[in-house]
XYZ file of C-alpha atoms in Angstrom:
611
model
C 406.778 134.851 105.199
C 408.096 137.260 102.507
C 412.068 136.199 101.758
C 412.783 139.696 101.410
C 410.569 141.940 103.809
C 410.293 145.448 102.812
C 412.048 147.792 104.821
C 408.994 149.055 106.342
C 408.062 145.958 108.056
C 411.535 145.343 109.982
C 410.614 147.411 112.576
C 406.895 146.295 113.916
C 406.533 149.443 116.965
C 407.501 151.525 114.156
C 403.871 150.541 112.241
C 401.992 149.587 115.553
C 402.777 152.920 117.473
C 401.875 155.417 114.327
C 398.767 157.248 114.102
C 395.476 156.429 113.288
C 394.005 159.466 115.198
C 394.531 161.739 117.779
C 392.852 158.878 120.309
C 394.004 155.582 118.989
C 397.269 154.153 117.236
C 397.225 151.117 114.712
C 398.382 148.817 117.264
C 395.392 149.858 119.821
C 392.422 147.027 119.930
C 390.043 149.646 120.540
C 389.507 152.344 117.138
C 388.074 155.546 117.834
C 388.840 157.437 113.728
C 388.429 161.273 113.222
C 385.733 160.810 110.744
C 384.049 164.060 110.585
C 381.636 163.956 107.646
C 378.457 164.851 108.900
C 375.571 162.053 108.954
C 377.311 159.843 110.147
C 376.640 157.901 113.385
C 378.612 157.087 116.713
C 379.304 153.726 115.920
C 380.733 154.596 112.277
C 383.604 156.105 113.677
C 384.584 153.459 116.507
C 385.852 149.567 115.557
C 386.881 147.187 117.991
C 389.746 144.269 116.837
C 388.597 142.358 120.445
C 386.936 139.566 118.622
C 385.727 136.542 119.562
C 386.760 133.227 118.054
C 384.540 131.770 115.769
C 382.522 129.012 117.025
C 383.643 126.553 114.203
C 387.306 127.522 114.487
C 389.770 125.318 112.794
C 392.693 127.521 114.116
C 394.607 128.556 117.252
C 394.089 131.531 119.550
C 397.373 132.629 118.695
C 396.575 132.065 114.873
C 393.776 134.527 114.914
C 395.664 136.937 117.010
C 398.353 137.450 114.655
C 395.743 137.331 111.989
C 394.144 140.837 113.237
C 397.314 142.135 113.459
C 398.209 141.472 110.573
C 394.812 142.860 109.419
C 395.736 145.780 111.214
C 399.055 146.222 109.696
C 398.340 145.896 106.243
C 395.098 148.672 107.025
C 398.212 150.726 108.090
C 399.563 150.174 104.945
C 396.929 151.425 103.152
C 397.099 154.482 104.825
C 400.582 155.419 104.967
C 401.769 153.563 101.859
C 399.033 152.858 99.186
C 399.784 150.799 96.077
C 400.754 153.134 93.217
C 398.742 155.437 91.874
C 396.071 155.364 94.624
C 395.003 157.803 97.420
C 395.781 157.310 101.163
C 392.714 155.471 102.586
C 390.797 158.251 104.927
C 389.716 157.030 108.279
C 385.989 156.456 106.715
C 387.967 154.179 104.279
C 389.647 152.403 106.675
C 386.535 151.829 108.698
C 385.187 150.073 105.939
C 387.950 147.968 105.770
C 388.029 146.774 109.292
C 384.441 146.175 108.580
C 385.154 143.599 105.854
C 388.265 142.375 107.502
C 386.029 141.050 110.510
C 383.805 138.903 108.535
C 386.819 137.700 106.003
C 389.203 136.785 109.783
C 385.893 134.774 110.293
C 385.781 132.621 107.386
C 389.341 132.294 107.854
C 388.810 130.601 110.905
C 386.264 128.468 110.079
C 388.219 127.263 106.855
C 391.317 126.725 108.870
C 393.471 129.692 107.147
C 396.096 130.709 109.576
C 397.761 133.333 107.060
C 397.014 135.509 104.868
C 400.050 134.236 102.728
C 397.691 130.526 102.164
C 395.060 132.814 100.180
C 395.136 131.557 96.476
C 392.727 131.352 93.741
C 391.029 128.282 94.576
C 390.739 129.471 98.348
C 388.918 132.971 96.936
C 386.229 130.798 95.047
C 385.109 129.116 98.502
C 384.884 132.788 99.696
C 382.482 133.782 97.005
C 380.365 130.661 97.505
C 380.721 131.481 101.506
C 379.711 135.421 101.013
C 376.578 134.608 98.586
C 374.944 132.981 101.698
C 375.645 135.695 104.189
C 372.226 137.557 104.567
C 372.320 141.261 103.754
C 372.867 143.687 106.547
C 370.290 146.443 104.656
C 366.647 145.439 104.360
C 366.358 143.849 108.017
C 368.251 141.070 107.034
C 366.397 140.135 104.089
C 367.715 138.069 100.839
C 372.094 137.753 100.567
C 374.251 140.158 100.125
C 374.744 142.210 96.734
C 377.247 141.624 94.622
C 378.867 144.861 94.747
C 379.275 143.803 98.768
C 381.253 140.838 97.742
C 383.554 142.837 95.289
C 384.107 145.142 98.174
C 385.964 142.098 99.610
C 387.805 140.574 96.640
C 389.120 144.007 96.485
C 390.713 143.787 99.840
C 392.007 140.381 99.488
C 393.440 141.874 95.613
C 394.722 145.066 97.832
C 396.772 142.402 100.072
C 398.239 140.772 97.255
C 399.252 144.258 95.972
C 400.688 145.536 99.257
C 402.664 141.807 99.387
C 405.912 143.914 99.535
C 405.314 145.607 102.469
C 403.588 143.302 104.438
C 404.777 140.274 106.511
C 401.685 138.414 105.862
C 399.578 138.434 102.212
C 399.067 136.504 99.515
C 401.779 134.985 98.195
C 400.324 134.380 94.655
C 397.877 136.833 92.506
C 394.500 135.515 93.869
C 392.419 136.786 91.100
C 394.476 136.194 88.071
C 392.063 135.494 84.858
C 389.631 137.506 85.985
C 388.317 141.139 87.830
C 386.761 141.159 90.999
C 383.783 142.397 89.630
C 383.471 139.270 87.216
C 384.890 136.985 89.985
C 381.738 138.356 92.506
C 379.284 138.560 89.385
C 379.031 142.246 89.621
C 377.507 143.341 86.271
C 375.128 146.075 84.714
C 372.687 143.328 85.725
C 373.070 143.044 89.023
C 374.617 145.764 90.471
C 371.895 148.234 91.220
C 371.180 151.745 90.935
C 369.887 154.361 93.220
C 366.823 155.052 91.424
C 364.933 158.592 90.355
C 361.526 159.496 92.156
C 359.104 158.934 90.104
C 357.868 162.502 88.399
C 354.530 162.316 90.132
C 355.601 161.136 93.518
C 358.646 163.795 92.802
C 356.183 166.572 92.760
C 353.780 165.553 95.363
C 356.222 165.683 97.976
C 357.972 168.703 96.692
C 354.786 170.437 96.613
C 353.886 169.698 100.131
C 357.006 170.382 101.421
C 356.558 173.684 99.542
C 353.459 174.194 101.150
C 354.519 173.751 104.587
C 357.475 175.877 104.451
C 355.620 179.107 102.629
C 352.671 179.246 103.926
C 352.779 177.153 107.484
C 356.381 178.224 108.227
C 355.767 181.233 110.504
C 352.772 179.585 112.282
C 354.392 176.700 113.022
C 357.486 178.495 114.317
C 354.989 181.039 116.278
C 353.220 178.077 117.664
C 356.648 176.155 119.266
C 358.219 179.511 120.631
C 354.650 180.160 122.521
C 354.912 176.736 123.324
C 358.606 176.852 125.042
C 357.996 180.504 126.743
C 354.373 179.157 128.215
C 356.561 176.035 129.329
C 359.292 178.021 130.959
C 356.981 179.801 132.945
C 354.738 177.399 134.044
C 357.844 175.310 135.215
C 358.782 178.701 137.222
C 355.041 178.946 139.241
C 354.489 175.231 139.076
C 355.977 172.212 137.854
C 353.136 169.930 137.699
C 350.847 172.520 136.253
C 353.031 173.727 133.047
C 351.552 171.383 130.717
C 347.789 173.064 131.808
C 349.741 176.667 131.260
C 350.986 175.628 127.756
C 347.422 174.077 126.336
C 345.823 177.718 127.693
C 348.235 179.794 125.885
C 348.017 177.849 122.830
C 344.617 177.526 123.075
C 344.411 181.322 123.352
C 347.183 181.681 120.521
C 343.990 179.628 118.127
C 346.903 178.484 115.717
C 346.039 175.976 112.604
C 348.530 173.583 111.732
C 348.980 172.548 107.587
C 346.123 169.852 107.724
C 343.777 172.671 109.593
C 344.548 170.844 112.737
C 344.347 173.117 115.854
C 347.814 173.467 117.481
C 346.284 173.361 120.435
C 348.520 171.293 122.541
C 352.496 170.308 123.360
C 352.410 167.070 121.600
C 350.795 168.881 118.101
C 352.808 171.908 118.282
C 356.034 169.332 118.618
C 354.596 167.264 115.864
C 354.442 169.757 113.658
C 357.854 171.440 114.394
C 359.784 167.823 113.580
C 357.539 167.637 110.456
C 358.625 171.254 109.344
C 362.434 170.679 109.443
C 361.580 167.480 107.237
C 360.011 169.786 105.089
C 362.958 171.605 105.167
C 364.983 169.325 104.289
C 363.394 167.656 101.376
C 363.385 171.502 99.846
C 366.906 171.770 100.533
C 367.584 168.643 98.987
C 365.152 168.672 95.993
C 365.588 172.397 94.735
C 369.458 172.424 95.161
C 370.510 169.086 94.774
C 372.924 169.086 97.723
C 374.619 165.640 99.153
C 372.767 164.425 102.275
C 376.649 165.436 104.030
C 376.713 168.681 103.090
C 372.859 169.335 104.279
C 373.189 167.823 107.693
C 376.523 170.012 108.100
C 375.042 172.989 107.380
C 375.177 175.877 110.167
C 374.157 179.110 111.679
C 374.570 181.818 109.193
C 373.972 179.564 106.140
C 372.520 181.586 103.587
C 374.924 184.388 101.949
C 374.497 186.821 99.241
C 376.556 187.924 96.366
C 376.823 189.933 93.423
C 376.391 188.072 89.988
C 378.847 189.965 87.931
C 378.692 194.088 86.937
C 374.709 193.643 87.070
C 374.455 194.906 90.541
C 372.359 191.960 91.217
C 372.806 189.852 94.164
C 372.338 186.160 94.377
C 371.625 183.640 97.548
C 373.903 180.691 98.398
C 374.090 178.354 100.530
C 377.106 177.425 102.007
C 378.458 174.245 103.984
C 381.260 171.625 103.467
C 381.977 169.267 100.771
C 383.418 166.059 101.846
C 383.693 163.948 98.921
C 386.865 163.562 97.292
C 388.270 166.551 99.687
C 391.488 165.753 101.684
C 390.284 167.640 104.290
C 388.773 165.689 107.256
C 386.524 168.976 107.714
C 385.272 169.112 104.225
C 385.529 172.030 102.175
C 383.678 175.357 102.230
C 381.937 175.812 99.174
C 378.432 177.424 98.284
C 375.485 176.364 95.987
C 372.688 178.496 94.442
C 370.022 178.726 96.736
C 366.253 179.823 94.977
C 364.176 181.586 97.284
C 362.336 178.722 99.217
C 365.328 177.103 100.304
C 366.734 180.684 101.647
C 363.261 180.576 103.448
C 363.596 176.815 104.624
C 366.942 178.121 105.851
C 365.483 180.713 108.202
C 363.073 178.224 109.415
C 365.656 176.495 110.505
C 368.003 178.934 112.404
C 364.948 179.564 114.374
C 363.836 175.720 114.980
C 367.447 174.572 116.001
C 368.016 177.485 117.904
C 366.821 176.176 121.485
C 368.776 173.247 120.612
C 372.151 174.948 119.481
C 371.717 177.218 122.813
C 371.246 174.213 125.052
C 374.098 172.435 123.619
C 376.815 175.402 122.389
C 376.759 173.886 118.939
C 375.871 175.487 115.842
C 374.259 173.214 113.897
C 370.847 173.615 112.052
C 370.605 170.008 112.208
C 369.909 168.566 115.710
C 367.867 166.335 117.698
C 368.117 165.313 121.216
C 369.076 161.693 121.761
C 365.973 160.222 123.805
C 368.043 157.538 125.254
C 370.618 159.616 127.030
C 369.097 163.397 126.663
C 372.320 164.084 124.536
C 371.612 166.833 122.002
C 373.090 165.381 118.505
C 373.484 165.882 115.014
C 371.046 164.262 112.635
C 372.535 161.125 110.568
C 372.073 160.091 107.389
C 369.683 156.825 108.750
C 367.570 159.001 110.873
C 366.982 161.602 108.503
C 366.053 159.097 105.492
C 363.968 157.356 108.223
C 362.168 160.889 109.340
C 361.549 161.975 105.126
C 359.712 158.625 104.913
C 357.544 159.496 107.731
C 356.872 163.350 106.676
C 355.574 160.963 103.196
C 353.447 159.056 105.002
C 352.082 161.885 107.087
C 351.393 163.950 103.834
C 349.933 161.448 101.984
C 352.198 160.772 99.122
C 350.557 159.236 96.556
C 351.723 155.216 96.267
C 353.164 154.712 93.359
C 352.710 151.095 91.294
C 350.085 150.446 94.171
C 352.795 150.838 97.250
C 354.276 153.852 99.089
C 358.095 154.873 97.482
C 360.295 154.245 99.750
C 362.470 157.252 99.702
C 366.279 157.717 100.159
C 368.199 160.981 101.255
C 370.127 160.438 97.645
C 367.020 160.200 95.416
C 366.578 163.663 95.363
C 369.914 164.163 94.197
C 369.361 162.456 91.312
C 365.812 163.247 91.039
C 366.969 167.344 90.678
C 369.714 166.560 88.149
C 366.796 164.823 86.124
C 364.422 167.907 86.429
C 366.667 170.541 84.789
C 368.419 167.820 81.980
C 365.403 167.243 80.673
C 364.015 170.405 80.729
C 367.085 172.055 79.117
C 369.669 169.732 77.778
C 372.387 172.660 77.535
C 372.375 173.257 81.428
C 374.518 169.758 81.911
C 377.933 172.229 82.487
C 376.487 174.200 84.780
C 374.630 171.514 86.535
C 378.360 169.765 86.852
C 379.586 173.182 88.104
C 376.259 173.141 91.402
C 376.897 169.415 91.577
C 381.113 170.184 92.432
C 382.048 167.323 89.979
C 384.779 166.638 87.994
C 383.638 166.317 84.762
C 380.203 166.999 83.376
C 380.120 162.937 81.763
C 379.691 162.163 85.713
C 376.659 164.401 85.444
C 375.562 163.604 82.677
C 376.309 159.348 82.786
C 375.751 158.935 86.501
C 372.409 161.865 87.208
C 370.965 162.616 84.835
C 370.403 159.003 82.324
C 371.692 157.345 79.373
C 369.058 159.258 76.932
C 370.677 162.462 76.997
C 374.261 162.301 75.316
C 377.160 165.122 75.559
C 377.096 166.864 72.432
C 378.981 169.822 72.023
C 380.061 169.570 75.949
C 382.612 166.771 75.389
C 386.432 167.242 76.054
C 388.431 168.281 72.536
C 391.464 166.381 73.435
C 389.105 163.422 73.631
C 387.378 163.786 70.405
C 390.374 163.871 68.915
C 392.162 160.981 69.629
C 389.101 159.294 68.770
C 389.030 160.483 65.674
C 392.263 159.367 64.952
C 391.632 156.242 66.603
C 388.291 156.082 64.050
C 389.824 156.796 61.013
C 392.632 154.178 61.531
C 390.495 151.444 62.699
C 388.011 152.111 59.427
C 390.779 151.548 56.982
C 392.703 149.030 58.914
C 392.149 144.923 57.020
C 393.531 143.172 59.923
C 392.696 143.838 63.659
C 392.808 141.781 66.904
C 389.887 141.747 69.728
C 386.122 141.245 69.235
C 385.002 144.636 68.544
C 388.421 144.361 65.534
C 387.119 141.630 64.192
C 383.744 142.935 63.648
C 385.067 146.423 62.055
C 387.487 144.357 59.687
C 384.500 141.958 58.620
C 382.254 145.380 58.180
C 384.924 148.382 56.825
C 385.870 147.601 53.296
C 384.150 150.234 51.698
C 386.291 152.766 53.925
C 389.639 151.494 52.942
C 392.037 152.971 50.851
C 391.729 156.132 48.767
C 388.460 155.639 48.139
C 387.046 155.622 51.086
C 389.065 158.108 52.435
C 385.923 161.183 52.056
C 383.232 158.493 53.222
C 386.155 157.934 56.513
C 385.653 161.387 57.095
C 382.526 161.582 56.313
C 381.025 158.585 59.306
C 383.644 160.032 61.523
C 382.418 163.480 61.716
C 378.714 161.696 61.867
C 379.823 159.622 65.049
C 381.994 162.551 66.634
C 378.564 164.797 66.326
C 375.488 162.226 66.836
C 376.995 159.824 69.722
C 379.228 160.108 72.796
C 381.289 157.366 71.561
C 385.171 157.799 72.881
C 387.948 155.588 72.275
C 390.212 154.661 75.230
C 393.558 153.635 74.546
C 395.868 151.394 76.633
C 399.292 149.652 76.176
C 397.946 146.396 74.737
C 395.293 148.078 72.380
C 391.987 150.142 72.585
C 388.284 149.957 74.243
C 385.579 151.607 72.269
C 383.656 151.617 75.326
C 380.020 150.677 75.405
C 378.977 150.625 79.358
C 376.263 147.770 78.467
C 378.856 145.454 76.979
C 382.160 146.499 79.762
C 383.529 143.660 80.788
C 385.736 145.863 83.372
C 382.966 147.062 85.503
C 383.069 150.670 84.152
C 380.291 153.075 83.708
C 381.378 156.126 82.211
C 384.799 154.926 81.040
C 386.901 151.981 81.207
C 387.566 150.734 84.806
C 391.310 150.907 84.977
C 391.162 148.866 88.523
C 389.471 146.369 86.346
C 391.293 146.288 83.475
C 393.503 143.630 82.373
C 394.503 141.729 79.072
C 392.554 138.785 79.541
C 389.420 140.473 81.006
C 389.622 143.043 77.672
C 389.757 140.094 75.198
C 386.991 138.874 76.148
C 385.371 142.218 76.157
C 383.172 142.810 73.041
C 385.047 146.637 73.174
C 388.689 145.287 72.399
C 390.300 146.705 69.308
C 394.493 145.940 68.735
C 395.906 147.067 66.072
C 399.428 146.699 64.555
C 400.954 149.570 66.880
C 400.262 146.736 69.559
C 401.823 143.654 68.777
C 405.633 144.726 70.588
C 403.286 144.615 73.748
C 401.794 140.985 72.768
C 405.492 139.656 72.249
C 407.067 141.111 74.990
C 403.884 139.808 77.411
C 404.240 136.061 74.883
C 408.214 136.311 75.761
C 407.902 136.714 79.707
C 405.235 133.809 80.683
C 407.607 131.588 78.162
C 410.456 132.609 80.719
C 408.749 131.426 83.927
C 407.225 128.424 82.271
C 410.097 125.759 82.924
C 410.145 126.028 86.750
C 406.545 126.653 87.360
C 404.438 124.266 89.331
C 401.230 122.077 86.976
C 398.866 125.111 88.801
C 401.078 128.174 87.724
C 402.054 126.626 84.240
C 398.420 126.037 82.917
C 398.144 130.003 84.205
C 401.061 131.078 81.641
C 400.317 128.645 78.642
C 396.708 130.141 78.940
C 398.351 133.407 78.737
C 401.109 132.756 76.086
C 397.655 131.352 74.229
C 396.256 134.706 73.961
C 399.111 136.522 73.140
C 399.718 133.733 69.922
C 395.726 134.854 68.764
C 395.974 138.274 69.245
C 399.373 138.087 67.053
C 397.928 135.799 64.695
C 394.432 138.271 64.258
C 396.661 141.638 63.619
C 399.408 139.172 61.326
C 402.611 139.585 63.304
C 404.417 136.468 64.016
C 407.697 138.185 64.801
C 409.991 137.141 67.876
C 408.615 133.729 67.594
C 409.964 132.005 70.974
C-alpha cells in the first residue's frame, strides 16, 4: 500500500457511491453506462464485475474481490481524475476498460498476483507471452489476438502506474520502463493493420447497384410494401387465416417487378426487397457522403435540410445527424454534411420504409429493425448493418475480387470516398477535412486518403516554419547527437558555413515545397518524423504517449543538438542521485540510463557538469 495515499482515496464511500450513470454507481457489481452513440448494441453498454474465479486460481476469494474493486476504483479514477493532460474516460471508454480488466484479473489469478502493487517489469513480459496465445475474439475465434489488442492492455497496466497517487492499489514501480507499449506488444507499421480501401472496381459495382436500386426501383419497391401492409391489415380485419391469400391477390393484381425483374408477387419478395433497399440506402449514404457508420444509424425523421450557399440564391441539401467522436456530449453533436441528390433520395426512401416501424414503436429513427427474438423494435448496430451490406453484395452479385468475395466493412466506404475525390482533385483535401469534421486536414490526408498524395500548399505556416529553422540549423551544425544527427553531420559539409549558406536556403525551400517533411521538437531534442521508421507508434506525428528518451534514441528520427545537452545533464545528474540506495534490479535501470545520457553528451561535445 501507498505510504502516503492521496487524499482522494481516504474516504472509500466517497469513490464507491459517485456516479457512473444515472442507473449504476462505481461501487455497484452490476454496470448499466449511458453510452448513447448509435450502433452500438445492448450488451456494449452493460458490464458485470460478478466474476467467477478462475479455474487455476493461485489466490483467495477475498484476493480477487478486492482485486475488482480495486479495478473498479482506479476505472473511477480515470473518470473523475485522469493523469495530466488527458480527457475524462467516457462511459464507452470505460467499458473498454472493464473489458480488458476482466481478462488481465484472470491472469492475475492464475499467476498468483494478489495486487496490483506486485506488477513489475518482469511480471508484464509473462503477460505478453500469456496474451499472444489468447485467440482473437473477431474472425470466429480464429488465429491470436492483434497486437494493437495487447497494447490496449499494457496501456492500462501503464495507466495504473500513472494513477499510483491516487490509488490504494497499482504498481509500485514503472512497469514499462525502457520501452513503449507499442514496442513492448510488437505493435509496428508491420503488424498493426489497416482498414483497407474497396477496391476501385468492387467500389463501383456496388455503388452502382445500390444506385440502381434506389433511382429507378425506389418507388416500386416502396409501392409494393405499403400494398403489401394495407392488403395485410385488411385481410387480418375479415379473416386472420386468409390475409396471406388477400396480400398475394393484391400484389398479384398490383403486377410489380422487383430490380432483378422478379415479380413482387408475394409477402416474403416484397419483404425481401424492402430490407435489401434500406441496404441500398445505406451503402449510398455511406459511399457518396462519407459519413461515420454512428452518425448514419442515428440519423432521423426530417433528415434532409436545405440551405442557401452564399448571395447566389442557390440552395444546397444536407444531411444532418450527430457526431459522436471526440464530442463531450453523450448525445453527439448536431452537425450537417453535403448531401448530392441520390442520397436526398435514399433519404426519402427511408422516412417512408421506417415509418411503420417508428409508428409502432414512437421512435424516430430511420434506422430500425424489429428484434425477432423478443418482437422489440430496435435500432440497427454497427454488426448487423456490416453483416446486412455483405448480404445486399452477395445478393447483387459483386464481382469477387483476387478470386473471393470482399468482405466489406461499414468503415471502408469511409475511406473508400475520401480516396475517390483525392485522387481525382488533389486540392479538395481542405474541404474534404471540413465534410469529414476533422481536426486537421494531415488526418485526412495521412489517415483517408494514402501516403501518395502529400500536403503541399495546405500545411500549417507555424509548422513550416519552425522546420525551417530547425533545417537550416541542423544543415550547418558539425556535431549532433541521435541517429538521424549522425547521418546529417556525416552528409552536410557542403552546407556549412558561409558558403553554404545560399545552397541552405536553397534545399530548404526544395524540402519545405516538394515533401511534407515537419520537424517536431521536444525537451531532449527533435524527431524529423518519418511514419515508416517511428519508433513511438505514430502515424501522422510523433506519438507523445509513446515518446520517451530511450525509445527516441533508438529511433532512426532523433536529432539533439547543442540547445539540448542542459536536458542530458540534468536527466545524467538525477539517476546518479538514486543510484546509491537502489536495489541490483533498479540500479542496472539508471546506469543504463546515465549510459545514454554520457553518448548523447559525448555525440553533441558537451562534457560539462561531469558527476
Amino acid at each position: 500500500m501507498n505510504q502516503h495515499p492521496h487524499p482522494l482515496t481516504q474516504s472509500s464511500q466517497s469513490w464507491e457511491d459517485a456516479r457512473l450513470s444515472p442507473w449504476s454507481r462505481f461501487g455497484d457489481d452490476e454496470w448499466r453506462l449511458d453510452i448513447r452513440t448509435a450502433g452500438r448494441r445492448a450488451d456494449q453498454k452493460r458490464f458485470s464485475w460478478a466474476l467467477a474465479m478462475p479455474e487455476h486460481t493461485r489466490i483467495g476469494n477475498s484476493d480477487h474481490v478486492q482485486l475488482v474493486r480495486a479495478a473498479k476504483h482506479f476505472l473511477w479514477s480515470m473518470h473523475y481524475h485522469p493523469p495530466s493532460g488527458r480527457k475524462r474516460s467516457s462511459p464507452a471508454s470505460i467499458h473498454h476498460k472493464a473489458m480488458l480488466l476482466r481478462a488481465l484479473l484472470e491472469w492475475m489469478a492464475c499467476e498468483g498476483h494478489s495486487r496490483f502493487a506486485g506488477i513489475d517489469p518482469a511480471s508484464v513480459e509473462q503477460l505478453c507471452k500469456w496474451l499472444r496465445c489468447r485467440p482473437a475474439r473477431a474472425g470466429g475465434g480464429k488465429g491470436n489476438i492483434s497486437t494493437a489488442t495487447i497494447t490496449n492492455y499494457l496501456l492500462v497496466i501503464k495507466d495504473l502506474y500513472r494513477q499510483r497517487e491516487k490509488l490504494n492499489d497499482a504498481p509500485l514501480v514503472d512497469p514499462l520502463p525502457l520501452e513503449t507499449t507499442y514496442e513492448a506488444a510488437g505493435h509496428t507499421r508491420a503488424t498493426q493493420g489497416v482498414i483497407p480501401f474497396i477496391p476501385e472496381d468492387v467500389a463501383v459495382a456496388i455503388l452502382s447497384e445500390a444506385l440502381r436500386w434506389v433511382e429507378e426501383h425506389g418507388d416500386t419497391i416502396v409501392a409494393a410494401e405499403a400494398i403489401r401492409r394495407e392488403a395485410r391489415a385488411q385481410g387480418l380485419r375479415r379473416c386472420k387465416r386468409q390475409a396471406s391469400d388477400h396480400v398475394r391477390a393484391a400484389l398479384r393484381l398490383a403486377s410489380l417487378a422487383g430490380p432483378s425483374g422478379e415479380r413482387l408477387d408475394g409477402a416474403y419478395a416484397v419483404r425481401h426487397a424492402a430490407v435489401h433497399l434500406v441496404e441500398a440506402c445505406y451503402i449510398l449514404i455511406a459511399g457518396f457522403v462519407g459519413m461515420r457508420p454512428s452518425e448514419i444509424l442515428s440519423m432521423k425523421t426530417g433528415a434532409i435540410e436545405h440551405h442557401p450557399i452564399g448571395g447566389t440564391g442557390v440552395n444546397q441539401a444536407y444531411v444532418v445527424s450527430r457526431l459522436f467522436k471526440t464530442v463531450d456530449d453523450l448525445d453527439g453533436r448536431r452537425e450537417r454534411w453535403v448531401a448530392p441528390a441520390p442520397v436526398v433520395r435514399a433519404v426519402e426512401l427511408l422516412e417512408q420504409l421506417s415509418a411503420p416501424l417508428r409508428e409502432a414503436s414512437g421512435r424516430d429513427d430511420l434506422f430500425l429493425v424489429k428484434n425477432t427474438q423478443y418482437g422489440q423494435i430496435v435500432p440497427v448496430t454497427h454488426m448487423h448493418i456490416a453483416w446486412r451490406i455483405n448480404d445486399f453484395a452477395r445478393h447483387v452479385g459483386i464481382p469477387d475480387h483476387d478470386g473471393k468475395p470482399w468482405r466489406f466493412s461499414t468503415h471502408q466506404f469511409r475511406k473508400t470516398f475520401a480516396r475517390f475525390i483525392a485522387r481525382r482533385d488533389r486540392t479538395q483535401l481542405l474541404g474534404l477535412a471540413e465534410h469529414f469534421k476533422h481536426a486537421s486536414v494531415a488526418m485526412t490526408a495521412r489517415g483517408y486518403v494514402g501516403n501518395d498524395f502529400d500536403l503541399h500548399g495546405l500545411i500549417d505556416h507555424e509548422a513550416r516554419a519552425e522546420t525551417a529553422a530547425a533545417l537550416d540549423r541542423l544543415l550547418a551544425a558539425k556535431r549532433l547527437g541521435g541517429k538521424m544527427g549522425e547521418r546529417i553531420v556525416a552528409g552536410n559539409a557542403r552546407f556549412r558555413g558561409r558558403a553554404g549558406e545560399q545552397l541552405r536556403r536553397d534545399y530548404v525551400a526544395f524540402i519545405l515545397k516538394e515533401t511534407d517533411l515537419r520537424i517536431h521538437a521536444c525537451d531532449y531534442g527533435w524527431c524529423v518524423f518519418q511514419q515508416e521508421t517511428s519508433r513511438c507508434g505514430g502515424e501522422l506525428q510523433p506519438n507523445d504517449a509513446g515518446r520517451a528518451p530511450a525509445v527516441c534514441l533508438s529511433c532512426a528520427n532523433m536529432v539533439i543538438e547543442a540547445k539540448h545537452g542542459a536536458y542530458w545533464r540534468d536527466r545524467r545528474r538525477r539517476n546518479a542521485a538514486l543510484l546509491p540506495e537502489a536495489n541490483p534490479m533498479t540500479a542496472a535501470v539508471l546506469n543504463e540510463a546515465i549510459g545514454q545520457c554520457e553518448r548523447v553528451l559525448a555525440q553533441i561535445g558537451d562534457d560539462d557538469g561531469q558527476d
